[in-house]
mmCIF file of C-alpha atoms in Angstrom:
data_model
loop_
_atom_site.group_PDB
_atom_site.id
_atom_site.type_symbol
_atom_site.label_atom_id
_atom_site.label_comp_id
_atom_site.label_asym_id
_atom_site.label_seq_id
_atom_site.Cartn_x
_atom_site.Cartn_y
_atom_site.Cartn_z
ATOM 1 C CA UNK A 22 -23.216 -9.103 -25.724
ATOM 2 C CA UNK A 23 -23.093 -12.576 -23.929
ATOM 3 C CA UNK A 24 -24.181 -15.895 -24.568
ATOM 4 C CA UNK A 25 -26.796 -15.763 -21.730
ATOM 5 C CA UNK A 26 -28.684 -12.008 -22.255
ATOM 6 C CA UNK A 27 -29.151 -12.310 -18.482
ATOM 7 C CA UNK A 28 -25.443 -12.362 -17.804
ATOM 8 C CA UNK A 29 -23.528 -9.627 -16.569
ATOM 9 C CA UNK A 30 -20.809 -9.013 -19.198
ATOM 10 C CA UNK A 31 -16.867 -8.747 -18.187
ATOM 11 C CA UNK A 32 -13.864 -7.263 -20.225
ATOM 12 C CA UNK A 33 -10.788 -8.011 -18.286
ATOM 13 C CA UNK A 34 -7.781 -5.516 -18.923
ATOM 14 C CA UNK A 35 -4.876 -7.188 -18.382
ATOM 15 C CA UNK A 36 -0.479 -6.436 -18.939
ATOM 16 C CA UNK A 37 -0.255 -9.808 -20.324
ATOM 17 C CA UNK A 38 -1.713 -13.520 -20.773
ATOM 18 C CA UNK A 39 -0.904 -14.277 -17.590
ATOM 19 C CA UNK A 40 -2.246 -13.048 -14.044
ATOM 20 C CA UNK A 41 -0.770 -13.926 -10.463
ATOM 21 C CA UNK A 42 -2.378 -16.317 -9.277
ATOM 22 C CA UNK A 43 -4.749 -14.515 -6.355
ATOM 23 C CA UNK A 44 -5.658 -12.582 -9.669
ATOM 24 C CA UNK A 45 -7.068 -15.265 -11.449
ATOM 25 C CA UNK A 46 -8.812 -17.139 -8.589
ATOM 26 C CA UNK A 47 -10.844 -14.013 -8.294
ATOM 27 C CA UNK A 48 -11.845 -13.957 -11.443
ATOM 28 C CA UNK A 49 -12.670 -17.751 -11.328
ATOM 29 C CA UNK A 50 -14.595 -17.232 -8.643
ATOM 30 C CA UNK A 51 -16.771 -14.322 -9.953
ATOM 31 C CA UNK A 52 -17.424 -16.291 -12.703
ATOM 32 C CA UNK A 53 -18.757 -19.430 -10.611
ATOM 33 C CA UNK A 54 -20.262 -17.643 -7.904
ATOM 34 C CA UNK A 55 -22.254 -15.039 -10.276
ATOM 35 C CA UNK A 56 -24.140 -14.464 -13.455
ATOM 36 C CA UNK A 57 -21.199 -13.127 -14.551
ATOM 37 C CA UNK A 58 -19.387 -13.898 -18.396
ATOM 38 C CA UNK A 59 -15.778 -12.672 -19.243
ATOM 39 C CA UNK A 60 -16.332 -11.819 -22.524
ATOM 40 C CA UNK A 61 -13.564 -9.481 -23.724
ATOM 41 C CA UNK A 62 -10.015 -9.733 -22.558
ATOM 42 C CA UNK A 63 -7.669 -6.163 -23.544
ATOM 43 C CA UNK A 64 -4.324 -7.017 -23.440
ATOM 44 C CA UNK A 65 -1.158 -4.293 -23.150
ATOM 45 C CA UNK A 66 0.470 -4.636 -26.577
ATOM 46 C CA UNK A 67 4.057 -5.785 -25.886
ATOM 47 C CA UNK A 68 3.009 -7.642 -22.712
ATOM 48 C CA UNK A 69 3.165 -11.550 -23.236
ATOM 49 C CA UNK A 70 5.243 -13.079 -21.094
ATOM 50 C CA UNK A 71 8.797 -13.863 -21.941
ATOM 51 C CA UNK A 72 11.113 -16.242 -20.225
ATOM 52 C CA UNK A 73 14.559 -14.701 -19.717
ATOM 53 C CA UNK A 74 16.321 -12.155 -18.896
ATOM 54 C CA UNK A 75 12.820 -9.941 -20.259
ATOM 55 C CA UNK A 76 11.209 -12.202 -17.156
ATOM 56 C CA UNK A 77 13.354 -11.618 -14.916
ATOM 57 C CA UNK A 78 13.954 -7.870 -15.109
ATOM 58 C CA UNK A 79 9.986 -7.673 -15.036
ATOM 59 C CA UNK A 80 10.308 -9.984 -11.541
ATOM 60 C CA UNK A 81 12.635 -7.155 -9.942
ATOM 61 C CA UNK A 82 10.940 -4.263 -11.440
ATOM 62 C CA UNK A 83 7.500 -5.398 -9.707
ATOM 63 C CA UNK A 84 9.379 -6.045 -6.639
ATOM 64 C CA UNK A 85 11.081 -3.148 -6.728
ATOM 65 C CA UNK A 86 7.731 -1.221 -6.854
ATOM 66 C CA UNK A 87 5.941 -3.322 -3.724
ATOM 67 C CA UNK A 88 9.460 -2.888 -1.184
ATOM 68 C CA UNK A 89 10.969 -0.574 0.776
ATOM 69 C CA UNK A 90 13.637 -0.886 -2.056
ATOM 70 C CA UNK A 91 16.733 1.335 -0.836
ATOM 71 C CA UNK A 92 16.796 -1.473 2.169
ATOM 72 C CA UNK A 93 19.006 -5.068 1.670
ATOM 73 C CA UNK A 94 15.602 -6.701 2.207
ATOM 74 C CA UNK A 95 13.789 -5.165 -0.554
ATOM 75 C CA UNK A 96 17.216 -6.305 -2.752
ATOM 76 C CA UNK A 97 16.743 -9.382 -0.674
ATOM 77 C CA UNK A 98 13.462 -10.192 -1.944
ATOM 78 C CA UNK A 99 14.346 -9.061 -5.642
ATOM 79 C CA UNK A 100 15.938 -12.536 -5.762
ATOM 80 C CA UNK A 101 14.218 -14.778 -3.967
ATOM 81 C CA UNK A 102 10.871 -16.832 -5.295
ATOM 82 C CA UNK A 103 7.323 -15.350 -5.713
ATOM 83 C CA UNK A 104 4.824 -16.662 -2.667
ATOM 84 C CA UNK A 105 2.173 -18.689 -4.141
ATOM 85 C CA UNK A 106 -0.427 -16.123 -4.191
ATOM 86 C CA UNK A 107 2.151 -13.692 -6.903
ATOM 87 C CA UNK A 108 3.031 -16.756 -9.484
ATOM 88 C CA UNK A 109 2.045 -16.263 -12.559
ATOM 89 C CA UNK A 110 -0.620 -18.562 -14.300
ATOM 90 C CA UNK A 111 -2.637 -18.390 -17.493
ATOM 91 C CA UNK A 112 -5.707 -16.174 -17.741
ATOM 92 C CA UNK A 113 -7.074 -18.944 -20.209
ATOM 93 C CA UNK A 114 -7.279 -21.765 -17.408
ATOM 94 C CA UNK A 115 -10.299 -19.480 -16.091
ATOM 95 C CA UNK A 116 -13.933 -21.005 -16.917
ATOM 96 C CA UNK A 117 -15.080 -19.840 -20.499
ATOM 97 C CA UNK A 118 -12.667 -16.901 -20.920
ATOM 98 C CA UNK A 119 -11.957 -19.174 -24.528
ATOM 99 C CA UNK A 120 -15.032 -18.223 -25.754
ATOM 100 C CA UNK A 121 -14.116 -14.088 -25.191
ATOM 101 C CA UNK A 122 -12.844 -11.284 -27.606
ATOM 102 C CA UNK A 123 -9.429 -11.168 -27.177
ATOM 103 C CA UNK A 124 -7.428 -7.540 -28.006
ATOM 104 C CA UNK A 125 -4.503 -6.313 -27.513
ATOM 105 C CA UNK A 126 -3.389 -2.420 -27.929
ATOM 106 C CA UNK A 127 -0.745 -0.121 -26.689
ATOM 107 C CA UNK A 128 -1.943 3.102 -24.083
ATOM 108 C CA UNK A 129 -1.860 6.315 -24.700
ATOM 109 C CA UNK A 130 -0.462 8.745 -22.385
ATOM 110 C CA UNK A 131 -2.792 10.438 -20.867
ATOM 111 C CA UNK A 132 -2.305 14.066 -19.437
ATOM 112 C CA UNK A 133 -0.312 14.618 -16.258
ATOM 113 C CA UNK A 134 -0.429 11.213 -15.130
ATOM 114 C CA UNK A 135 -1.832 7.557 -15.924
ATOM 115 C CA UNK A 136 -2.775 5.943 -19.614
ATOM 116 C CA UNK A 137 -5.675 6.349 -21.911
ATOM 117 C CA UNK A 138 -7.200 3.202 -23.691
ATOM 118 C CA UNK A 139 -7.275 4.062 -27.708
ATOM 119 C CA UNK A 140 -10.909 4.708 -28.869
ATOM 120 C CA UNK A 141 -11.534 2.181 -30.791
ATOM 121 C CA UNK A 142 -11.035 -0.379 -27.765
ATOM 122 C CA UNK A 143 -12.984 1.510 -25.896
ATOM 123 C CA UNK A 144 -15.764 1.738 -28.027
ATOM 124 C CA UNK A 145 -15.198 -1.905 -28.440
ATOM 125 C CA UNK A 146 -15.446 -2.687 -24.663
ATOM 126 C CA UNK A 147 -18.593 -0.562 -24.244
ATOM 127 C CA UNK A 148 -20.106 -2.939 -27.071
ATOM 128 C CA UNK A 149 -19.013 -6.020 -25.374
ATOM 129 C CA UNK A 150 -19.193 -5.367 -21.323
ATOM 130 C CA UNK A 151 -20.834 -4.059 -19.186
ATOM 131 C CA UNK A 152 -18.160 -3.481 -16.381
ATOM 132 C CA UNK A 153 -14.561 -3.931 -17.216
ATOM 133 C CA UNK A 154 -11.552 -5.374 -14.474
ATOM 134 C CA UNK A 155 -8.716 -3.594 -14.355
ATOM 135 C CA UNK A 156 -5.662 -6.056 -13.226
ATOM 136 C CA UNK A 157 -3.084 -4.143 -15.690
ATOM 137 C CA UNK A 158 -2.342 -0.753 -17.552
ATOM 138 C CA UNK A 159 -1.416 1.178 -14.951
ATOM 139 C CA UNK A 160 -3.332 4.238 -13.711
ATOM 140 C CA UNK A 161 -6.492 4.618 -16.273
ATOM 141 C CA UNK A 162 -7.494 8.201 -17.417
ATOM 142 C CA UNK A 163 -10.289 8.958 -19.677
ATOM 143 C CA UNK A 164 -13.247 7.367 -21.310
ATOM 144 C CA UNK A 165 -13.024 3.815 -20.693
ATOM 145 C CA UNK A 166 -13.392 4.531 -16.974
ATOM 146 C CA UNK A 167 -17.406 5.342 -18.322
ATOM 147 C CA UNK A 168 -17.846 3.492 -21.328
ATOM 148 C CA UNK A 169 -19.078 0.369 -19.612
ATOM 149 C CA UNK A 170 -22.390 0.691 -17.529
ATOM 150 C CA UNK A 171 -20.675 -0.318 -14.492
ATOM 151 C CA UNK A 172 -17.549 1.336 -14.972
ATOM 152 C CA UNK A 173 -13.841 -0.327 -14.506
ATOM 153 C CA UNK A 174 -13.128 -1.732 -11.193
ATOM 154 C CA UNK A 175 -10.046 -1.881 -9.549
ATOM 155 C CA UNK A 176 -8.699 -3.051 -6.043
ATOM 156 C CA UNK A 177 -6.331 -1.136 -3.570
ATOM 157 C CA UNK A 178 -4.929 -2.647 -0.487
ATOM 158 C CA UNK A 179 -5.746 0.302 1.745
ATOM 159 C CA UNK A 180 -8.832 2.172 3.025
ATOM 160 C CA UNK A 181 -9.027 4.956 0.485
ATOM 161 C CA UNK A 182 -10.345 7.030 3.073
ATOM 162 C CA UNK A 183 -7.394 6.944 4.945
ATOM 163 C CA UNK A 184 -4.358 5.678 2.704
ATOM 164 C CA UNK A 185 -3.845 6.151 -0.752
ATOM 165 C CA UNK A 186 -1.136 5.157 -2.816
ATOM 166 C CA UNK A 187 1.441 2.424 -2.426
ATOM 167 C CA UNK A 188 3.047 0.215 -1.215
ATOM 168 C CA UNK A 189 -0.774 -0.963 -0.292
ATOM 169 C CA UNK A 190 -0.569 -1.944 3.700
ATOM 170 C CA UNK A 191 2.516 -0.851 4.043
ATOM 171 C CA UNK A 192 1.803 2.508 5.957
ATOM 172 C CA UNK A 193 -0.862 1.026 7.875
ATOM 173 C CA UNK A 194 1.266 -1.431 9.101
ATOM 174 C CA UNK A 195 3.934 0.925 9.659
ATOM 175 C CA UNK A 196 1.986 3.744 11.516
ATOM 176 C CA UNK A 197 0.487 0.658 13.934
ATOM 177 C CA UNK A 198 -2.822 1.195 13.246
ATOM 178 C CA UNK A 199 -5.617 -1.588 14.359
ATOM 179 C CA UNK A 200 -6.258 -2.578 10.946
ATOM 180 C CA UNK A 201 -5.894 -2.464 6.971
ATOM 181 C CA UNK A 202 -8.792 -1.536 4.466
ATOM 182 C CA UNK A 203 -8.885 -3.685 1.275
ATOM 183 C CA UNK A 204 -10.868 -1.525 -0.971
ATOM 184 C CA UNK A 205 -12.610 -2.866 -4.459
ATOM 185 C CA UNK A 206 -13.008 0.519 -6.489
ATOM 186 C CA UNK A 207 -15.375 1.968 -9.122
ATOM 187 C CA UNK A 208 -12.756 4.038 -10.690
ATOM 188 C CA UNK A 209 -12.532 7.661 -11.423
ATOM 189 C CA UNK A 210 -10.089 10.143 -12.432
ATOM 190 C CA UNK A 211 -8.798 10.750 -9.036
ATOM 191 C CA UNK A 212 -5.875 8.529 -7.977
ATOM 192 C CA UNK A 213 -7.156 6.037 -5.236
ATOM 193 C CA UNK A 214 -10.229 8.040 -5.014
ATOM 194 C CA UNK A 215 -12.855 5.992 -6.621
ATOM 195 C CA UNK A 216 -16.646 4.719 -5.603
ATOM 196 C CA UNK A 217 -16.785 2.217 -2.909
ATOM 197 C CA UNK A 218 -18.505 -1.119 -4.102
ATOM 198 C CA UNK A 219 -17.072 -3.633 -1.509
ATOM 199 C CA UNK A 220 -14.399 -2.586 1.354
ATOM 200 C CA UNK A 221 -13.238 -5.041 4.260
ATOM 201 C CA UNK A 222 -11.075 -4.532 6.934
ATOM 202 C CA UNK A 223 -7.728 -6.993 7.832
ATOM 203 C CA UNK A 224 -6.713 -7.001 11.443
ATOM 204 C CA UNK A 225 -3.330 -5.966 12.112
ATOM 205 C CA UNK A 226 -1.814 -8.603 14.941
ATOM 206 C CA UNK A 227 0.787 -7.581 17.024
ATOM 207 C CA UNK A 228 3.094 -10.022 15.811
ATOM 208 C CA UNK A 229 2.514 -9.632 11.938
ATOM 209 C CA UNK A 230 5.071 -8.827 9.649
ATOM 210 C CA UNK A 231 4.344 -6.789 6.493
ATOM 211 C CA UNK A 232 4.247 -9.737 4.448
ATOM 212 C CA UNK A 233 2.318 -11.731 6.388
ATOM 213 C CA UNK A 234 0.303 -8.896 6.534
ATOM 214 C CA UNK A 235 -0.014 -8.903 2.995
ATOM 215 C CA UNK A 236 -0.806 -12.345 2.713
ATOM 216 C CA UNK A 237 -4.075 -12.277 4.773
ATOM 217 C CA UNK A 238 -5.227 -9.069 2.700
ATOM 218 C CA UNK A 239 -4.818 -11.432 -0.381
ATOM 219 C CA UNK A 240 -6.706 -14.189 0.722
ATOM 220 C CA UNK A 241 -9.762 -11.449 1.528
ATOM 221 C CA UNK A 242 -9.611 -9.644 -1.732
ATOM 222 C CA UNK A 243 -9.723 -12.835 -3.562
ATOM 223 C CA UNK A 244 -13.677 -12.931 -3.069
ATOM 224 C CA UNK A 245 -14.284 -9.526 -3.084
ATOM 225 C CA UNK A 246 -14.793 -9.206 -6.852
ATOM 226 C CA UNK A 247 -17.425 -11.717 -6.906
ATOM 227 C CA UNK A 248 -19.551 -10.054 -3.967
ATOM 228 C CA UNK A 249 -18.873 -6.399 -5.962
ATOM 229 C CA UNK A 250 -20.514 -7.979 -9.325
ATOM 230 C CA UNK A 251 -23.158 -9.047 -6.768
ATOM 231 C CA UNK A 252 -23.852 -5.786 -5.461
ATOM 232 C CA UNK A 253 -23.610 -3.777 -8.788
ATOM 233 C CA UNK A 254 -26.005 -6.384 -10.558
ATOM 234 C CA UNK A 255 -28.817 -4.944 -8.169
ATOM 235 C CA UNK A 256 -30.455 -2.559 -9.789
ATOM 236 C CA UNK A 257 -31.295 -0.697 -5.970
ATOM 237 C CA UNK A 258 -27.371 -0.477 -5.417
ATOM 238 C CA UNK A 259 -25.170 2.763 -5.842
ATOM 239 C CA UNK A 260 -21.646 2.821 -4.791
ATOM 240 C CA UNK A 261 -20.462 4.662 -2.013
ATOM 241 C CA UNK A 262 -18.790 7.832 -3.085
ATOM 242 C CA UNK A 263 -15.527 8.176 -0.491
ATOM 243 C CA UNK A 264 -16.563 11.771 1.952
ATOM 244 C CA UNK A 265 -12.461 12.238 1.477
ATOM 245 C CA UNK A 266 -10.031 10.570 1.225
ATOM 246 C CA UNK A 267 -6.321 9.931 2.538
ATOM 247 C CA UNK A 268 -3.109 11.808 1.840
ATOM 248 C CA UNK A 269 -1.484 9.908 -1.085
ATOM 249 C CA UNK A 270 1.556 7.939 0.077
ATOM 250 C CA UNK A 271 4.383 7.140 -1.800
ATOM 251 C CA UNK A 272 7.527 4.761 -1.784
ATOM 252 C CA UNK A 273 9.144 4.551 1.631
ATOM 253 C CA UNK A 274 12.672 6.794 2.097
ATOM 254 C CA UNK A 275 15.057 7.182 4.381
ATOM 255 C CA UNK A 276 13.617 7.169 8.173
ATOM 256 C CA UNK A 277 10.644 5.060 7.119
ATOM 257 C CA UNK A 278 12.638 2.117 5.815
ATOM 258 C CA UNK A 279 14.960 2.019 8.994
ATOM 259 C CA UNK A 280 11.800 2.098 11.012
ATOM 260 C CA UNK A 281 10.078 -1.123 8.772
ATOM 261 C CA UNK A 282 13.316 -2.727 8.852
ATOM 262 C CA UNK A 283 13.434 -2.607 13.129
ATOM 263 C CA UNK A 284 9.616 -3.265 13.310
ATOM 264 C CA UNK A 285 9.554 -6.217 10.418
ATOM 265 C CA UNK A 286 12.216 -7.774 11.393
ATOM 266 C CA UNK A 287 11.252 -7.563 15.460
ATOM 267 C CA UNK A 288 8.101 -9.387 14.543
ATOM 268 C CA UNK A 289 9.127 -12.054 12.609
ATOM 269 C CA UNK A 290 12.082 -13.132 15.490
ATOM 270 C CA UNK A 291 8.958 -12.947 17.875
ATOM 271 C CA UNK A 292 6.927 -15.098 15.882
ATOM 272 C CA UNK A 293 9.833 -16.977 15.580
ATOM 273 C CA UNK A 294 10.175 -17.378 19.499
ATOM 274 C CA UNK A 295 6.380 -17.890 19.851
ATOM 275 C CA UNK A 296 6.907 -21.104 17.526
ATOM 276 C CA UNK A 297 4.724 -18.884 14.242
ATOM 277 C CA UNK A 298 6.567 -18.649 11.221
#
């Protein structure tokens, strides 16, 4: 399966050849930090990257989907450049990940809701992994979330206890809670509702805009994956199976926006007064 027989094999299932870049450093870093090999990479069919007008409708689509996007800032931010963490760079400047099988293939739908891998990647992934990444393809359904030993993990930027769904952090930070959960998954067929390998917990300061917010949830996640091939590479570790979990939120309307817009914009002219940025 891997060049060392010791190593913990990786497939990586990505939308395209390229990752942001908090996405890649992650990966980097479970491969240094770990025992860890990437050694099959799944990509969407259809998903290279294309420079453009292609590139740029898939820039406002994916903002579209993280903003309060009936607001002017969510149009606002349509336009405007990626934060360094977001920028796309090449899944092939991570350690070794030349020397993995590289597939692409197109999802199935899968019923009600989400995408099904075909079986033949599948099977293929179960052969060469033994815990896949998801970082593209949407909401998985079906066998590939079992086909490797350790299943496919995924991250949310929430608690799944308490919020599920999207935009991740924005309801926390919305609702004023204390904090925000960023949650690395085991996933399963329920929505958000996965096995807990690794959670931590962002504090929410008074002063924080959402995408500040955002920002400091990034730079935590970024070693979580390499602490949750830790834990799942001990043979005396189970993850955590969620009691319950929250009520599944979706894209802000109407009230909710207004409300972001007062409290978002509030904090950033205080920050702005307290000398912050």
């Amino acid at each position: 399966m891997t060049a060392d027989e010791t190593a913990l094999g990786v497939a990586l299932l990505a939308n395209s050849a390229t990752l942001p870049r908090w996405q890649r450093d992650a990966l980097q870093s479970m491969v240094t930090e770990t025992d860890a090999e990437i050694t099959a990479v799944v990509l969407r069919e259809g998903g290279s990257r294309v420079e453009g007008i292609d590139d740029f409708l898939r820039h406002a689509s994916r903002r579209f989907g993280e903003y309060p996007l009936w607001s002017t800032v969510g149009v606002v931010r349509t336009l405007t450049t990626d934060p360094a963490y977001k920028r796309q760079v090449p899944i092939t400047t991570i350690s070794g990940i030349e020397h993995a099988r590289w597939r692409r293939c197109r999802p199935q739908p899968a019923d009600g809701l989400g995408n099904e891998l075909p079986d033949d990647v599948v099977e293929a992934v179960a052969a060469e992994a033994d815990l896949a990444v998801r970082f593209g393809f949407g909401i998985l359904k079906g066998d590939i979330l079992t086909a490797p030993t350790h299943g496919v993990l995924s991250y949310h930027f929430g608690d799944i206890r308490e919020y599920r769904g999207r935009p991740g952090g924005f309801w926390e930070f919305l609702d004023g809670q204390s904090q925000v959960g960023v949650t690395v998954q085991q996933l399963s067929e329920t929505l958000d509702g996965g096995r807990i390998v690794v959670m931590k917990h962002v504090p929410i300061e008074e002063t924080d805009t959402w995408q500040r917010l955002r920002q400091r949830c990034v730079e935590v996640a970024r070693g979580l994956l390499a602490e949750s091939v830790e834990r799942l590479s001990d043979p005396a570790y189970t993850p955590t199976a969620p009691a319950g979990t929250g009520k599944l939120q979706t894209l802000p309307q109407g009230g909710a926006v207004v409300a972001y817009l007062l409290k978002n914009n509030r904090n950033r002219l205080r920050r702005l007064l307290d000398g912050g940025y």
